[in-house]
Each structure stands twice: as C-alpha cells, then as structure tokens.
CSV table of C-alpha atoms (C1' of nucleotides) in Angstrom, one decimal:
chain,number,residue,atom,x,y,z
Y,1,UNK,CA,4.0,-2.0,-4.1
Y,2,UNK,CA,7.4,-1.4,-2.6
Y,3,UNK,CA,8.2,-0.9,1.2
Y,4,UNK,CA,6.5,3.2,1.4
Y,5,UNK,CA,3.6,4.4,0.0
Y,6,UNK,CA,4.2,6.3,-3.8
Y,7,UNK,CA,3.5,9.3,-1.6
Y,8,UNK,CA,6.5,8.5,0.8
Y,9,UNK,CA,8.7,7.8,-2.0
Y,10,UNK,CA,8.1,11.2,-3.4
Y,11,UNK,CA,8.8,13.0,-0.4
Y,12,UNK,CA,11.6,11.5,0.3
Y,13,UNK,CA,13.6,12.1,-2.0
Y,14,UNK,CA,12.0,15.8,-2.6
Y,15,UNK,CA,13.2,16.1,1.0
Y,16,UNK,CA,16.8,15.1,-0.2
Y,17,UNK,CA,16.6,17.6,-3.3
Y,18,UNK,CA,15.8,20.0,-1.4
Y,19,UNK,CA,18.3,19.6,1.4
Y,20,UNK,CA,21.3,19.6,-1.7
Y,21,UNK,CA,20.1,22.6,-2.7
Y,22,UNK,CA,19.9,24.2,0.7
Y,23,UNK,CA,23.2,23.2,1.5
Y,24,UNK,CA,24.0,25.9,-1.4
Y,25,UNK,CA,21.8,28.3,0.4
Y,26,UNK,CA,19.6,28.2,-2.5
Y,27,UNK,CA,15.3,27.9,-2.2
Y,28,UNK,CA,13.9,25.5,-5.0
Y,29,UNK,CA,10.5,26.0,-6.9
Y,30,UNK,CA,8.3,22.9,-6.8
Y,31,UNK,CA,8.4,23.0,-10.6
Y,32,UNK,CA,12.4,22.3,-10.5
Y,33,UNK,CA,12.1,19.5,-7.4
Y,34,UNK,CA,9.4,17.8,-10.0
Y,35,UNK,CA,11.4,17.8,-12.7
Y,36,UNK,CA,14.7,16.8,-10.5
Y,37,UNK,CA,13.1,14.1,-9.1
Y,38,UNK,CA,10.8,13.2,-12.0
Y,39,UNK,CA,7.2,13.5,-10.0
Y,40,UNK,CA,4.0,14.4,-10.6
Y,41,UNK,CA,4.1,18.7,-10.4
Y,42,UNK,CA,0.8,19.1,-8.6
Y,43,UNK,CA,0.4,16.0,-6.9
Y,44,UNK,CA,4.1,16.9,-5.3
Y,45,UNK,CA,2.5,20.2,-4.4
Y,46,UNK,CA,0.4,18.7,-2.2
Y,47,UNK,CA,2.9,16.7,-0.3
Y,48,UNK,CA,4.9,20.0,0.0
Y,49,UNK,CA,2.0,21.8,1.5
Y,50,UNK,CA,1.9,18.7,4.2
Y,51,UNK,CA,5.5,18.8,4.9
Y,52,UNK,CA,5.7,22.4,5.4
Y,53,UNK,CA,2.9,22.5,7.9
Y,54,UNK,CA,4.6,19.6,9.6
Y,55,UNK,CA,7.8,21.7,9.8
Y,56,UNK,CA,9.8,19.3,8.1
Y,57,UNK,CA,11.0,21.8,5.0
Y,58,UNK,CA,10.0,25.3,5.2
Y,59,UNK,CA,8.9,28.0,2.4
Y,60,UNK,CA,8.5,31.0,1.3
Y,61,UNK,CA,6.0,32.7,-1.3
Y,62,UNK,CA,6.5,35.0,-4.3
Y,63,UNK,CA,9.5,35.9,-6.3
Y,64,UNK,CA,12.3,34.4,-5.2
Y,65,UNK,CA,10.4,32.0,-3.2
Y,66,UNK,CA,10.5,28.5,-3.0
Y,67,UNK,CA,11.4,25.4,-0.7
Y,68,UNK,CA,14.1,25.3,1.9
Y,69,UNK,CA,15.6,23.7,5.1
Y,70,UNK,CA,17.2,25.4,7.8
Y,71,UNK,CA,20.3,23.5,9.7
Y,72,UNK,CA,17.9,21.9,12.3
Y,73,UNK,CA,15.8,20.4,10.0
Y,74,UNK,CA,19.0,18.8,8.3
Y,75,UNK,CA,19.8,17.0,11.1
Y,76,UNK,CA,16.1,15.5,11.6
Y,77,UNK,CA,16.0,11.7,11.3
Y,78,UNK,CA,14.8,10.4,7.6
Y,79,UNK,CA,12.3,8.6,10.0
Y,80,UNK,CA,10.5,11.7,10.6
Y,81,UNK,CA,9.5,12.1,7.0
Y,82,UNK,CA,8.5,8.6,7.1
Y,83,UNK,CA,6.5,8.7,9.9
Y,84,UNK,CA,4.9,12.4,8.6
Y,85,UNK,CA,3.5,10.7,5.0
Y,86,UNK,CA,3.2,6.3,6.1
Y,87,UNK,CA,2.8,7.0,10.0
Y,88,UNK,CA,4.5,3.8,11.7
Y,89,UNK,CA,3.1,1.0,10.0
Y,90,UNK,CA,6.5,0.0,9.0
Y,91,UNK,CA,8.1,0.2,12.3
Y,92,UNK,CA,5.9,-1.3,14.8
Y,93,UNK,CA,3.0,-3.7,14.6
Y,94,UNK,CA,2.3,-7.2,13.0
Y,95,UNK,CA,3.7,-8.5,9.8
Y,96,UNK,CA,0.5,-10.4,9.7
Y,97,UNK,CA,-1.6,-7.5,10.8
Y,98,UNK,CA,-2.5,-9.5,14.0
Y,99,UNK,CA,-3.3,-7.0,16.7
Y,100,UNK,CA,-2.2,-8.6,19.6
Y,101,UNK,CA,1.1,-10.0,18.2
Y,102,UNK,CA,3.7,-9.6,20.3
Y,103,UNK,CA,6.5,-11.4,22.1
Y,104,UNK,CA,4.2,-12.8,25.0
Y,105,UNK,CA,1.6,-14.1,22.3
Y,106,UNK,CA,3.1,-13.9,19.1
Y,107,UNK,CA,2.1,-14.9,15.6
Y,108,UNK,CA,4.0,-17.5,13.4
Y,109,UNK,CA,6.3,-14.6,12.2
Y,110,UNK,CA,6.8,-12.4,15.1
Y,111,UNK,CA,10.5,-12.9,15.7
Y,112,UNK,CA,12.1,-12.8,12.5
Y,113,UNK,CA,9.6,-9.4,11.7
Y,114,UNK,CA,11.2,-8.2,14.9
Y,115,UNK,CA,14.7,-7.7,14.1
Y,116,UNK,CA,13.8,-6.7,10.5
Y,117,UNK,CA,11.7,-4.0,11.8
Y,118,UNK,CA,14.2,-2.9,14.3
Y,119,UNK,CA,16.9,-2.7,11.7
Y,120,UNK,CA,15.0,-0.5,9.4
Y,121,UNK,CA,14.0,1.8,12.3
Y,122,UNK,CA,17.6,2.0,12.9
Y,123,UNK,CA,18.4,2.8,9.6
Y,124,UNK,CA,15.7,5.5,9.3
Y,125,UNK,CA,16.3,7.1,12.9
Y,126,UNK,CA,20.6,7.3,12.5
Y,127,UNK,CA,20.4,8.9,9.0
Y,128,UNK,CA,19.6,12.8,9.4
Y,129,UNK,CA,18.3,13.9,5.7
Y,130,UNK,CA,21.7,16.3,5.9
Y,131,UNK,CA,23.5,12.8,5.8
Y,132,UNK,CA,23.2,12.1,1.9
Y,133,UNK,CA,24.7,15.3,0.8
Y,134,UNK,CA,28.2,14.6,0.9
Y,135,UNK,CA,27.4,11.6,-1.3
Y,136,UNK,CA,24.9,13.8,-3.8
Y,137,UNK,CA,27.0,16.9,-3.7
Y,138,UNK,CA,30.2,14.3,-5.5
Y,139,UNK,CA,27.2,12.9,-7.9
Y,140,UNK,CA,27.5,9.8,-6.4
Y,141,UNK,CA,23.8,9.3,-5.6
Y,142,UNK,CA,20.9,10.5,-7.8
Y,143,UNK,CA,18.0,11.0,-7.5
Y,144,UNK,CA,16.2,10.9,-11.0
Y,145,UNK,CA,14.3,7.4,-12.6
B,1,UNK,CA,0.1,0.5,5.9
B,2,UNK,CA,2.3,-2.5,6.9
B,3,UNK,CA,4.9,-4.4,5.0
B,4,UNK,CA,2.1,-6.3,2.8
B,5,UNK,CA,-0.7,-5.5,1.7
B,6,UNK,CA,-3.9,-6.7,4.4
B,7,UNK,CA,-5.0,-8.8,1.3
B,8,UNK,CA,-1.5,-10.4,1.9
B,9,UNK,CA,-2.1,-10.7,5.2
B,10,UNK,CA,-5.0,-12.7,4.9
B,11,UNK,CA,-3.7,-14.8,2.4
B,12,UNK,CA,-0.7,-15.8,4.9
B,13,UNK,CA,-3.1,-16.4,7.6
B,14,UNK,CA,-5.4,-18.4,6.1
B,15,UNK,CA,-2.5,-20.4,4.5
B,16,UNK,CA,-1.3,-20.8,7.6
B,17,UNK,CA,-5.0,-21.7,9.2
B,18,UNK,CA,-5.1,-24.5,6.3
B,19,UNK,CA,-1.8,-26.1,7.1
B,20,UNK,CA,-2.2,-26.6,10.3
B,21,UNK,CA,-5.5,-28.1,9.5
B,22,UNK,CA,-4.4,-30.4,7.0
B,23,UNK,CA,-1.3,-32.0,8.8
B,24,UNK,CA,-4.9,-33.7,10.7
B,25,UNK,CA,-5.9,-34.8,7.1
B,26,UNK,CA,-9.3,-32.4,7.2
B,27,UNK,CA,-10.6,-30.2,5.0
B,28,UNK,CA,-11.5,-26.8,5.9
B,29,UNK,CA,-14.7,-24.4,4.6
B,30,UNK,CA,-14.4,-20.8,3.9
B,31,UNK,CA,-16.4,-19.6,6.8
B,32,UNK,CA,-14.8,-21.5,9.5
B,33,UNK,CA,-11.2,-20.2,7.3
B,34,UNK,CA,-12.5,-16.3,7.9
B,35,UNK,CA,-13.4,-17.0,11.4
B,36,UNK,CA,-10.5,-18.5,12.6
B,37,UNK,CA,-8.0,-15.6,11.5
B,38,UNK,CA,-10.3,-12.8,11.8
B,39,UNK,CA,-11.5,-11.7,7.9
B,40,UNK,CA,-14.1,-10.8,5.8
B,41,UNK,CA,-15.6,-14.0,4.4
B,42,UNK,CA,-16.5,-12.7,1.3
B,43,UNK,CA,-13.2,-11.0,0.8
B,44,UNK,CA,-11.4,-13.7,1.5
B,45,UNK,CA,-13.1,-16.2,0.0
B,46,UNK,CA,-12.1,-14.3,-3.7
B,47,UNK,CA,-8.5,-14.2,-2.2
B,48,UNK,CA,-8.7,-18.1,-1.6
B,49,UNK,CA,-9.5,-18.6,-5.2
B,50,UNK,CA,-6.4,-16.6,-6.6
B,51,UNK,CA,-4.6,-18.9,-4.3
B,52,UNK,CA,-6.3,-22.2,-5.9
B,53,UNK,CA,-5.5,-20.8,-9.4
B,54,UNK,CA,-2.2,-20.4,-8.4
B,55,UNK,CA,-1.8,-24.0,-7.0
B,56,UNK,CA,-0.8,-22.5,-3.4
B,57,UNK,CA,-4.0,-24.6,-2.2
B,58,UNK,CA,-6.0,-26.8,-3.1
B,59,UNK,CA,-10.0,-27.1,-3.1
B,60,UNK,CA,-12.7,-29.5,-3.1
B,61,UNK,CA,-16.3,-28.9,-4.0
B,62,UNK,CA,-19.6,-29.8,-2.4
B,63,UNK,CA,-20.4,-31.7,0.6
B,64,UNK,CA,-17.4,-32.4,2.8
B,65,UNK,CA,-15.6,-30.6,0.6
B,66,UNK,CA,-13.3,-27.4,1.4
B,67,UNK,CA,-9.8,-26.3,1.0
B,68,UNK,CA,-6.4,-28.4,2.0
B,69,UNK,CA,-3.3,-28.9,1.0
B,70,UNK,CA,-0.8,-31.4,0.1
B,71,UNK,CA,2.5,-32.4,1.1
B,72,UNK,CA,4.1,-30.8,-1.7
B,73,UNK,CA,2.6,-27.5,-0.8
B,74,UNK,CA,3.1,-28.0,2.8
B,75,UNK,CA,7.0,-27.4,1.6
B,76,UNK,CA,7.0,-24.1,-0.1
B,77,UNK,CA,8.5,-21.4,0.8
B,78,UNK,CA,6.2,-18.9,2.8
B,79,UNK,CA,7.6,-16.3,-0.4
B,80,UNK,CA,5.5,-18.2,-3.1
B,81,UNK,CA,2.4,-16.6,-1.1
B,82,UNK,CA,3.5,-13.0,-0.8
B,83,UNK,CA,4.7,-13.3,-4.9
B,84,UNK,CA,1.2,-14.8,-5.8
B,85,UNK,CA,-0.2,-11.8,-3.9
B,86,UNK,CA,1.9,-9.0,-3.7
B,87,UNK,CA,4.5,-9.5,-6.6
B,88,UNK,CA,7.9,-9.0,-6.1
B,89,UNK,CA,7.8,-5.3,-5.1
B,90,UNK,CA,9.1,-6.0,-1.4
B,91,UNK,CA,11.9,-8.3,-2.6
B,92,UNK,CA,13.5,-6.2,-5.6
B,93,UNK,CA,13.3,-2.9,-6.4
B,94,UNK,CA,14.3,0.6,-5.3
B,95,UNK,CA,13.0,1.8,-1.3
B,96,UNK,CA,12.6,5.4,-2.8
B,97,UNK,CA,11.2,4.1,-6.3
B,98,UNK,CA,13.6,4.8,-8.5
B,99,UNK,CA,14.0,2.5,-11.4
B,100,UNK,CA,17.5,2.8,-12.3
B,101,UNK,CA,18.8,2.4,-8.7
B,102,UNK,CA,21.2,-0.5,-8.5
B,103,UNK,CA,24.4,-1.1,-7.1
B,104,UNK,CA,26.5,1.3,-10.3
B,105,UNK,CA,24.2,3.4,-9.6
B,106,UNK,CA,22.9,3.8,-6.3
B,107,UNK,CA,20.4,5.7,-4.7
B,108,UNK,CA,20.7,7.3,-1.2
B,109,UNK,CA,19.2,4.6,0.4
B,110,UNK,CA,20.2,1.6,-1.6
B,111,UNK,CA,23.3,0.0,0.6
B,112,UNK,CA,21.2,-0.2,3.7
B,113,UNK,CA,17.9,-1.3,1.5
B,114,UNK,CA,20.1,-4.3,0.2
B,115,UNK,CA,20.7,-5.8,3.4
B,116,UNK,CA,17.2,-5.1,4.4
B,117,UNK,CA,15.7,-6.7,1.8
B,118,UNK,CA,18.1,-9.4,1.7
B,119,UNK,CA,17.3,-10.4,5.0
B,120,UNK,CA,13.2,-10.4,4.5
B,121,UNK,CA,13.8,-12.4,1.0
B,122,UNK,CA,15.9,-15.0,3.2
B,123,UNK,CA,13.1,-15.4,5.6
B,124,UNK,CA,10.4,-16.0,3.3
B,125,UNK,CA,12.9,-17.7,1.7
B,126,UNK,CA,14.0,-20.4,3.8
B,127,UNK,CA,10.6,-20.7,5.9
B,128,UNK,CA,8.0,-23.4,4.8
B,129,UNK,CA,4.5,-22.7,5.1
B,130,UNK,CA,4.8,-26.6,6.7
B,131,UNK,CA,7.3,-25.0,9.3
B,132,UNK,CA,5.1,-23.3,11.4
B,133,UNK,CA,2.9,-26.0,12.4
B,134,UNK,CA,4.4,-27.6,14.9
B,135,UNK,CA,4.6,-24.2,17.0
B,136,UNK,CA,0.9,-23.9,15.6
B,137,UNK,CA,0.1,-27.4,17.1
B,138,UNK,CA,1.7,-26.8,20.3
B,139,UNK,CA,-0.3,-23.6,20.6
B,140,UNK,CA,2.5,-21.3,21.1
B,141,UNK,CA,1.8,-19.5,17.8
B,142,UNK,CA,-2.3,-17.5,17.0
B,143,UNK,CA,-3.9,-16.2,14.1
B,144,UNK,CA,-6.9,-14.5,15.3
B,145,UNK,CA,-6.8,-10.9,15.8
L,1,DA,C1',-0.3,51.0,-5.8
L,2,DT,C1',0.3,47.5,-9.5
L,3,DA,C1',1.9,43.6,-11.7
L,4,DA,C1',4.3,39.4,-11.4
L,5,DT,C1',5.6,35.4,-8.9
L,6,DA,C1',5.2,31.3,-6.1
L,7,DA,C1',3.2,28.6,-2.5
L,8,DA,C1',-1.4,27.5,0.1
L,9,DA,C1',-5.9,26.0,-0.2
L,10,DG,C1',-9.9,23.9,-2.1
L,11,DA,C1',-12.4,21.2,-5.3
L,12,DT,C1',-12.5,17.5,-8.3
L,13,DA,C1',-11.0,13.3,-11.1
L,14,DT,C1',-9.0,8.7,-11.7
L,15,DA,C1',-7.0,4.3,-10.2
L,16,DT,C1',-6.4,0.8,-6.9
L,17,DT,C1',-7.5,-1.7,-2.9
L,18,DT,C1',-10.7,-3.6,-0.1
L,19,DG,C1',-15.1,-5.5,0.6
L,20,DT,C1',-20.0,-7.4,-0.6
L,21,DC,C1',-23.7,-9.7,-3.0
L,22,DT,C1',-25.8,-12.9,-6.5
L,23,DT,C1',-25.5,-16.6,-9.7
L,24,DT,C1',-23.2,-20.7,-11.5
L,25,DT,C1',-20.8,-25.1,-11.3
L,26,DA,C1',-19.2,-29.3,-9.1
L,27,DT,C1',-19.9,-32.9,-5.7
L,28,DT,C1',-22.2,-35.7,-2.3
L,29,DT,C1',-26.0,-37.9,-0.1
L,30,DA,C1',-30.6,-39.4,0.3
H,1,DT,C1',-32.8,-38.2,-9.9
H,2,DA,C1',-33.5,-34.5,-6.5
H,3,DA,C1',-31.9,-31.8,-2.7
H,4,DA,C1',-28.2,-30.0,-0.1
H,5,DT,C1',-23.6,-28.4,0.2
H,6,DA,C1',-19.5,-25.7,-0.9
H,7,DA,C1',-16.4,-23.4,-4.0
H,8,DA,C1',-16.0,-20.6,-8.5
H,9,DA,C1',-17.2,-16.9,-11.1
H,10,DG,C1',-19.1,-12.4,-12.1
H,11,DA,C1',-21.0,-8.0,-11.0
H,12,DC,C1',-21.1,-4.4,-8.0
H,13,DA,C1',-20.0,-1.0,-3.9
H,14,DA,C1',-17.1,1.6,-0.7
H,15,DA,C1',-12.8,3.3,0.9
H,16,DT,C1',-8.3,4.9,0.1
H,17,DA,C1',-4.3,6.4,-2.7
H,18,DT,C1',-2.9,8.9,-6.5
H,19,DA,C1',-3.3,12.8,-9.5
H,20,DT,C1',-5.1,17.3,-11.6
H,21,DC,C1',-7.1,21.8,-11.9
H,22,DT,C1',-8.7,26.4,-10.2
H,23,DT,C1',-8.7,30.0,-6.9
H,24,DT,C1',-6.7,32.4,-3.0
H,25,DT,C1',-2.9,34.4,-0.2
H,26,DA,C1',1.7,36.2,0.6
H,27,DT,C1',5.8,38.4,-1.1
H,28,DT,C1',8.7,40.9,-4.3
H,29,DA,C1',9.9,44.2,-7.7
H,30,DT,C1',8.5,47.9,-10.6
DNA sequence: ATAATAAAAGATATATTTGTCTTTTATTTA
DNA sequence: TAAATAAAAGACAAATATATCTTTTATTAT
C-alpha cells in the first residue's frame, strides 16, 4: 500500500481533473473523469457522491450536467480532500500506533515521525487544488497510469 | 489509517520488545511479547512467524524456549521489517498511484513526494533495530499502548 | 407533459486486512 | 520414555476497503 488509501488516490487526482476542467468553465461527467484518470466508473461515483456532500466539488444533474468547482473551492488546501476520504491518520498520531506517544513520553520513533509528519502536512495544507493547473494546463503533469 | 499498516506496527514493536530483551541474553514467549506492546496474541503470534521465515528473528521451541535475536540482526536496518511486512509501497512509488509517475514524467505531487519519501527511506534506513535500546534501557522510550 | 440525461442513493459483491481457534511439531525436563 | 512447554502450521471468522449493479431524483430539451 502506498502513503493514501486507493480511495484517496482516486479522489485526488479526480479533484485535480476536475479543477483543469473548471478552470475552462467546463462541468465534467463522471464517465470522462474515469476515463481521464483511468478509475473504476462506479466505484469513482461513489467518492463523488462523498465529495459533493462534503462541499469539496459541486454538481449538477441532467443534460449538461456534471462535476465542477467554483473559485473558493480552488483555493481549498489538497489537505482537505485528504482529510475528507483518510481522515488524519497521516498527519497526527504514532508511527507505531502507540496511543500515548508523544514528546513527553514518546516511542522509539517519535522524533524523526515528527518532522516527517509536519513536512507532509505542510505540503498538503500550502498547495490549494487550483495550484497544479498552471502546471497541467502546459501538459506538464498528468494525470493518467 | 497510519503510515503502516497496524500489522506493521506490531511487527516493529515487538521487534523492538525482542531487542531490548535480548541485549540481556533472554529469550522471550509470545504472550509476554503481546503483553508487553499491547496486541493480539494470536495475531501476532502469526506475524512473528513471517518474521522467523524471513530471518528478522529468530525462535526457539519448547521449554525455555521463545524468540531472540542475534547480533547480526540486532544491526539491520529498522527498513528490513517494514519491507518484510509492508513491501516497498511507502519507499517507491507514486503518492497519487500512478504508475508511470517518475521524475520525466511527473505527477502533481511528485517533487514534494521525493523529498518526503526520501527522508522516511533515510530513517529506516540508517536506524538499527539495535539503536534503540539503549533509550529503551534507560526507559526514556515505551511500547505499550 | 414527455423523453433523455446525469448525478444521488441504495443494495450487493469481492478482496484484503485483521483477528481467532485448533492441531502439529520440536524441545526440554522429570 | 512420558509429560510439559512453546512455536509452527492450518483452518476459519470478522471487519474493512474496494468495486459493481439497480433504482431514484433532479434537470434539460423537445
């Protein structure tokens, strides 16, 4: 297993296909996202259907329908998608899984765990999801496996 | 879910548990093992045989007999445990799980991923399972829940 | 109004992880 | 040699993650 959950993975980067397209004012079909990202159609579906009731991406149904993000939502931190699908069990907590780790009683890895943890927080909570676009709009970044 | 899986965990914990046992030449039984860093006997007791496949421990039978390990062990890198366990999923590989993501061609994610995992390779990397005993010994470090 | 479209919701299926229980094998001690 | 001990091995059970399928609801266009 990597660092997120499959399910995290997936709505990640849905979140970023989705926020490329909006930036053309276009709304996306979860058929297309599947197919742009290369993800399961109806297993996506249901992360959509979590994401929008979150508020993280929004849609509309019918013709002409589809996924979109509005400009506040392009400035949310990739942190809140994260935390929406994994919860925090990547930013706080033990990399042991010892409950009461922490700096006053800490377990054999504590330190070291802390600044790794802090760094990837950081990472998650400075990038907005609107961040990546310049980069995916020149075809630098992709996307697809 | 944290950055390893809880049968990781475990696995570290008890490795841990063992060392610091066997730097006082004793061998150590499965139940005392589970009690001492808070698992499921049973559970862990099929983890503890991966880790005698493997070579990561090593195990007696019968009376007076248990788990311990031996100076050569005592000096692997804490890494050998999460690969015997985990795999390599936390060292290499995409964060959004894409498989052609590499440095040509990058994903959004993949600078700040590098570093990250860099950094959690070094660790695991440089740190000896022996290393931690002295802290263990001077009861600075825990491994019970 | 009706038909077509697309997401939402609900039910179900499969795979993997986590956890338990029973039997077998190796070793020691009496 | 027999009894006791402790890990190894195998079978099974529960929980969670991943994935699919069907029905319902909202919206648009005819």
């Amino acid at each position: 297993m990597g660092v997120f959950s499959k399910t995290c993975e997936y709505a990640m980067r849905a979140v970023f296909f989705i926020a490329h397209r909006t930036t053309a004012g276009e709304r996306v079909g979860i058929r297309e996202i599947a197919a742009g990202i290369d993800s399961p159609e109806a297993f996506l579906a249901k992360i959509m259907q979590d994401l929008t009731r979150r508020g993280i991406v929004n849609s509309i149904k019918g013709p002409n329908g589809g996924f979109y993000m509005d400009a506040a939502s392009l400035k949310k931190p990739l942190s809140e998608v994260v935390l929406a699908v994994d919860g925090d069990g990547i930013f706080v907590g033990c990399g042991m899984g010892l409950e009461y780790c922490s700096a006053v009683n800490p377990c054999p890895l504590h330190n070291e765990f802390m600044e790794i943890r802090t760094r990837i927080q950081k990472m998650m909570q400075e990038n907005t999801i609107g961040d990546f676009n310049e980069e995916l709009n020149l075809g630098i970044l992709s996307l697809k496996k």
